PDB file of C-alpha atoms in Angstrom:
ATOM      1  CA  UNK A  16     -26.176   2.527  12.257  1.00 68.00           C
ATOM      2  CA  UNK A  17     -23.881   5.696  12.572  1.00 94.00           C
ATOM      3  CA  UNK A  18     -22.277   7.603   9.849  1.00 97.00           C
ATOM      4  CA  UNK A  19     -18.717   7.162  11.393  1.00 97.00           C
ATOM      5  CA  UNK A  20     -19.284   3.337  11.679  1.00 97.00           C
ATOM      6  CA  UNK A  21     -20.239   3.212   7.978  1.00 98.00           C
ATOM      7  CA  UNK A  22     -16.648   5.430   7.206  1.00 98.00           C
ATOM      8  CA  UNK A  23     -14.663   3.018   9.625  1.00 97.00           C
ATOM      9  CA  UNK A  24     -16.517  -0.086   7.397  1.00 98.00           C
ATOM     10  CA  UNK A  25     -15.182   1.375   3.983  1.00 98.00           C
ATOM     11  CA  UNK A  26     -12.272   2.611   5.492  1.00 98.00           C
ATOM     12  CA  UNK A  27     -11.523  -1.004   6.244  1.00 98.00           C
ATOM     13  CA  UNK A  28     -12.702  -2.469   3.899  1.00 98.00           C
ATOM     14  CA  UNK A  29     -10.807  -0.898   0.923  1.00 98.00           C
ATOM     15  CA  UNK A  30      -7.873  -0.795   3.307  1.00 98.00           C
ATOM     16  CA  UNK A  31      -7.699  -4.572   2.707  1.00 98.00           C
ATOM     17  CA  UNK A  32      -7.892  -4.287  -1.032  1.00 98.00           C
ATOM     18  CA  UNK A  33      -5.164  -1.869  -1.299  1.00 98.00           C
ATOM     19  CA  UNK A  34      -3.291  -4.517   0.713  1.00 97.00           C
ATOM     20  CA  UNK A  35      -4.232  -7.607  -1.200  1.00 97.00           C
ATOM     21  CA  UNK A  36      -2.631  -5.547  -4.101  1.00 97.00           C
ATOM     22  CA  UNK A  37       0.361  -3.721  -1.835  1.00 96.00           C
ATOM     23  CA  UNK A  38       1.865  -7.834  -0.960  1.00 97.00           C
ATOM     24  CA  UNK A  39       1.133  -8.557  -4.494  1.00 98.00           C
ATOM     25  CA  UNK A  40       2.771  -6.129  -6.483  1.00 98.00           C
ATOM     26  CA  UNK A  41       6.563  -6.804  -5.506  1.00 97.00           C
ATOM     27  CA  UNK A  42       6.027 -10.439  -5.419  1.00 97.00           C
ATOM     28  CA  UNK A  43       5.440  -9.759  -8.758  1.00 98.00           C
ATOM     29  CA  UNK A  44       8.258  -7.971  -9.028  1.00 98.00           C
ATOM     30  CA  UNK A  45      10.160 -10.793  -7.579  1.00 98.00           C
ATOM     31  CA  UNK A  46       9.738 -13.137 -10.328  1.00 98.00           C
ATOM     32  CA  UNK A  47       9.899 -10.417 -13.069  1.00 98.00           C
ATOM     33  CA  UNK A  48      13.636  -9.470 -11.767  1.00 98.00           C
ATOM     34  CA  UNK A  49      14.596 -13.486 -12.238  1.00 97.00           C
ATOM     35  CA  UNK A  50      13.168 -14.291 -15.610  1.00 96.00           C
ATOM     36  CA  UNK A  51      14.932 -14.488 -18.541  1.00 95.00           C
ATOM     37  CA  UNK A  52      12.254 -14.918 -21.045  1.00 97.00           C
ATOM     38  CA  UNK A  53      10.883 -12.211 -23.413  1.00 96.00           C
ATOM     39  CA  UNK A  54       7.641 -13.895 -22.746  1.00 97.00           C
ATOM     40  CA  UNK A  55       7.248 -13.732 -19.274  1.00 97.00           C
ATOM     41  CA  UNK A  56       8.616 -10.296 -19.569  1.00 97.00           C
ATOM     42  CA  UNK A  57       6.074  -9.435 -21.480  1.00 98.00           C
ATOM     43  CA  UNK A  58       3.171 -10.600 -19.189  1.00 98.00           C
ATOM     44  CA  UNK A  59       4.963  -9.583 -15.914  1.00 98.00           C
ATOM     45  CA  UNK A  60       5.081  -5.844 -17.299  1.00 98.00           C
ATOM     46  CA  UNK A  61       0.879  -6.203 -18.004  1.00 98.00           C
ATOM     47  CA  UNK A  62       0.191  -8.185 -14.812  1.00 98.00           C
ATOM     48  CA  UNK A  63       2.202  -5.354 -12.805  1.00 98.00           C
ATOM     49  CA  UNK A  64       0.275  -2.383 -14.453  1.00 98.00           C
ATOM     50  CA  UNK A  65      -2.966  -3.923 -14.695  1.00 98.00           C
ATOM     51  CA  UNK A  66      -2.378  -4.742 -10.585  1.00 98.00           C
ATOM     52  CA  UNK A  67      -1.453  -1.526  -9.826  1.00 98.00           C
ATOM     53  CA  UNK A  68      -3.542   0.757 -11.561  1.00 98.00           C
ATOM     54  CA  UNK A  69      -6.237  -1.728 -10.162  1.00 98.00           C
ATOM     55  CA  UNK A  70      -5.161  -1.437  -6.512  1.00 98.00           C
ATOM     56  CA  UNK A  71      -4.748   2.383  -6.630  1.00 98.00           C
ATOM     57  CA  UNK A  72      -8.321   3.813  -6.218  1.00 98.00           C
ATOM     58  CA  UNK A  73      -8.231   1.236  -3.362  1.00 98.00           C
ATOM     59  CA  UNK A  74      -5.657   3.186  -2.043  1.00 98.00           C
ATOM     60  CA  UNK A  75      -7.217   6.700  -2.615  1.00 98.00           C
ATOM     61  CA  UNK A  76     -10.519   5.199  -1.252  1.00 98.00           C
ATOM     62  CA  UNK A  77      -8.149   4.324   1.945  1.00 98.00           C
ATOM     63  CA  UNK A  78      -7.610   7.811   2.647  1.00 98.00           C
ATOM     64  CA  UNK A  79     -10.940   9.277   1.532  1.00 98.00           C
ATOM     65  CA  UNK A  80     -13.063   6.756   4.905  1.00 98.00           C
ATOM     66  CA  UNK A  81     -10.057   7.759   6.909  1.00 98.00           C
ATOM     67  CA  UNK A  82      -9.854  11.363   6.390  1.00 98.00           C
ATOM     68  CA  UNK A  83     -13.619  10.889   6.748  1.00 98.00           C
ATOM     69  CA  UNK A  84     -13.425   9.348  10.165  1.00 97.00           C
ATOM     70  CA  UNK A  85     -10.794  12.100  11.307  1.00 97.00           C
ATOM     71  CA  UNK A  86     -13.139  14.494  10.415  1.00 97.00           C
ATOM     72  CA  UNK A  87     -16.180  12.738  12.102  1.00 97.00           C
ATOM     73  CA  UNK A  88     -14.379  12.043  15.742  1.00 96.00           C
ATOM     74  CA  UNK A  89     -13.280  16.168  15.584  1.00 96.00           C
ATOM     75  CA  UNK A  90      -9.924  18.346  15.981  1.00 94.00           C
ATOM     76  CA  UNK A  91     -10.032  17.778  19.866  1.00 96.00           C
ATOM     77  CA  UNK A  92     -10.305  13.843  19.511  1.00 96.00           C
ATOM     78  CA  UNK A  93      -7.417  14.255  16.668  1.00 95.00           C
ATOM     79  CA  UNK A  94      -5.132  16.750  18.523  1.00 96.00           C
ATOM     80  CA  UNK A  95      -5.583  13.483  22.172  1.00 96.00           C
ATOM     81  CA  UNK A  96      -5.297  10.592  20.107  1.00 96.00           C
ATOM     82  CA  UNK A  97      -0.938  10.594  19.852  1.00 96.00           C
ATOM     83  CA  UNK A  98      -1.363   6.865  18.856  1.00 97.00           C
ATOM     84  CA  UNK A  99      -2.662   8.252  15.941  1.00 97.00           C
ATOM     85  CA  UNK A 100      -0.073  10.480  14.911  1.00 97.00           C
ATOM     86  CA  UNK A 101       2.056   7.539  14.823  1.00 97.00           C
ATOM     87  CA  UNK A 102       0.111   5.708  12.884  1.00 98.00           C
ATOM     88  CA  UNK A 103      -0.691   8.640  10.507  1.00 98.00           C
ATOM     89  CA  UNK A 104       3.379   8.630   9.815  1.00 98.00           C
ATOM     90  CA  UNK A 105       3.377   4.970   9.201  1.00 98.00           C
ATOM     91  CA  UNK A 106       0.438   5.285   6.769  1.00 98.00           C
ATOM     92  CA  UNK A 107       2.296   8.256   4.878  1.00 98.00           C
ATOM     93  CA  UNK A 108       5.620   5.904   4.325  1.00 98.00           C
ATOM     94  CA  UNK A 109       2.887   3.185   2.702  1.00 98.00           C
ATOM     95  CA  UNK A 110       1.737   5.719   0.299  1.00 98.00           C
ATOM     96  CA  UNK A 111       5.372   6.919  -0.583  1.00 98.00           C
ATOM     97  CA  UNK A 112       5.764   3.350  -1.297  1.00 98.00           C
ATOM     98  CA  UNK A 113       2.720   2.890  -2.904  1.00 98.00           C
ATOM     99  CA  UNK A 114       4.280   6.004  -5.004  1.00 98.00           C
ATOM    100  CA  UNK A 115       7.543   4.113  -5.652  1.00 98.00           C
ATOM    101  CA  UNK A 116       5.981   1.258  -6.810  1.00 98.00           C
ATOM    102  CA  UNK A 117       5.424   3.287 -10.180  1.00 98.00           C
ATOM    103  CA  UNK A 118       8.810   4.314 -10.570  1.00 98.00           C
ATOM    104  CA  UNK A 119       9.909   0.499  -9.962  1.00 98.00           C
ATOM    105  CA  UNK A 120       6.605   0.005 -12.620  1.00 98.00           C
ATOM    106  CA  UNK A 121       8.028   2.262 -14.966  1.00 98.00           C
ATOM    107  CA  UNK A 122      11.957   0.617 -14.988  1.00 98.00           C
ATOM    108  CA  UNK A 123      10.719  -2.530 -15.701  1.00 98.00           C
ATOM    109  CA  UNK A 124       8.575  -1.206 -18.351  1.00 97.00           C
ATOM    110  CA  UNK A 125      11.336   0.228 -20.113  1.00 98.00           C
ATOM    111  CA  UNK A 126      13.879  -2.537 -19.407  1.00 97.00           C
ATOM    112  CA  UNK A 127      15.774  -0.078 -17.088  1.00 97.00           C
ATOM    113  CA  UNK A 128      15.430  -2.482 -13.902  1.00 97.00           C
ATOM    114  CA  UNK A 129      18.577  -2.413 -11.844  1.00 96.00           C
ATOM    115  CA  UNK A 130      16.942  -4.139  -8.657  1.00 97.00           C
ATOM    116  CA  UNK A 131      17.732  -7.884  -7.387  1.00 97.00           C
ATOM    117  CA  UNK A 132      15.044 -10.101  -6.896  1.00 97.00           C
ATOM    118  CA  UNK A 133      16.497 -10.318  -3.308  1.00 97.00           C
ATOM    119  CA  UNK A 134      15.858  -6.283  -3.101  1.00 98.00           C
ATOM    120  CA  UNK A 135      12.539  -7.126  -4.106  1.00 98.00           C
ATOM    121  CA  UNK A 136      11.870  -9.633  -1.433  1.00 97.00           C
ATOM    122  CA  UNK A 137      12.624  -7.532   1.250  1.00 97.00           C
ATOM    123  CA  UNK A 138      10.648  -4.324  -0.448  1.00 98.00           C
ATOM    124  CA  UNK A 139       7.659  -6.944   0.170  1.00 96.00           C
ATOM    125  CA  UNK A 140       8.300  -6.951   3.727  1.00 96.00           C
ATOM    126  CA  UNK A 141       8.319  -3.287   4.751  1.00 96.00           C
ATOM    127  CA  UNK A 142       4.438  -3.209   4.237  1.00 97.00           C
ATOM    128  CA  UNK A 143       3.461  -6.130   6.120  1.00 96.00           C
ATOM    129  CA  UNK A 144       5.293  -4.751   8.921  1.00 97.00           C
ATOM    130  CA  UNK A 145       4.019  -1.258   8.773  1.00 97.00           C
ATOM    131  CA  UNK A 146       0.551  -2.675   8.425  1.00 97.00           C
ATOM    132  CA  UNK A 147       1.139  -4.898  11.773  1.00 97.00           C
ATOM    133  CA  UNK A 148       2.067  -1.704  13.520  1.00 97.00           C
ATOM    134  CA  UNK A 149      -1.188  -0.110  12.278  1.00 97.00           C
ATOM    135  CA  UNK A 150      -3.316  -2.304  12.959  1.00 96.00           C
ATOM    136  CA  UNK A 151      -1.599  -2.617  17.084  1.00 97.00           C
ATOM    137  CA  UNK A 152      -1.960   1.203  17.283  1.00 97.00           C
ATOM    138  CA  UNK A 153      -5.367   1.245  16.040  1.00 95.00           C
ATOM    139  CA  UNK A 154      -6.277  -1.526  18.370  1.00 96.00           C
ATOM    140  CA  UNK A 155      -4.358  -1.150  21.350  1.00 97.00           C
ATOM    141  CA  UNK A 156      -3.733   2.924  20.824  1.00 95.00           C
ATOM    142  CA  UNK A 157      -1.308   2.854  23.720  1.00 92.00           C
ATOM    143  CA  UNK A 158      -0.761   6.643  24.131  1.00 88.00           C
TER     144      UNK A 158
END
């Protein structure tokens, strides 16, 4: 077993946890933005920061195997592979959103949420599309 199969493994791996938390998070959100309870308020604002906080070593772990596997394939392999500057751009947007997910965090927390819960539903798209264009790049790395 090779060192850079045992980065691409984590890399993966936690990659998938992050996610599991990243199509969570504003679905939370969601729900939060329609209630009307003090109650549910309540929970929603622990559920989000326990979630989050949760998901974002996940997220740092992400970057650590990938920066990892960079490193392991060389400069030469980086500067040929121009699928994965793409997807290197694509992954930088999903960690400014992973970003502005505590800002959104931090509004509910202190009752200053302006957002719709129809904002919210499409902020839970953008990363499941992102993600399906990282994956095909990884895959397929047509250029």
């Amino acid at each position: 077993m090779t060192t850079v199969l045992i980065y691409k493994a984590l890399h993966i791996f936690f990659m998938v946890a992050w996610f599991a938390g990243i199509f969570y998070l504003p679905r939370l959100f969601v729900y939060h933005a329609e209630t009307k309870s003090a109650d549910c308020d309540k929970q929603f604002k622990v559920m989000e920061r326990r979630l989050l906080y949760f998901v974002t070593p996940f997220a740092i772990l992400t970057l650590v195997f990938g920066t990892l596997l960079i490193y392991s394939y060389g400069l030469a392999w980086l500067k040929a592979s121009h699928w994965l500057h793409l997807k290197l751009i694509l992954v930088l947007i999903l960690y400014i959103y992973h970003g502005y997910c505590f800002k959104l965090l931090a509004n509910f927390k202190h009752n200053k949420n302006q957002r719709s819960s129809r904002f919210y539903r499409i902020f839970n798209e953008l990363p499941v599309l992102i993600l399906l264009a990282v994956i095909l790049l990884a895959v397929l790395k047509p250029f």
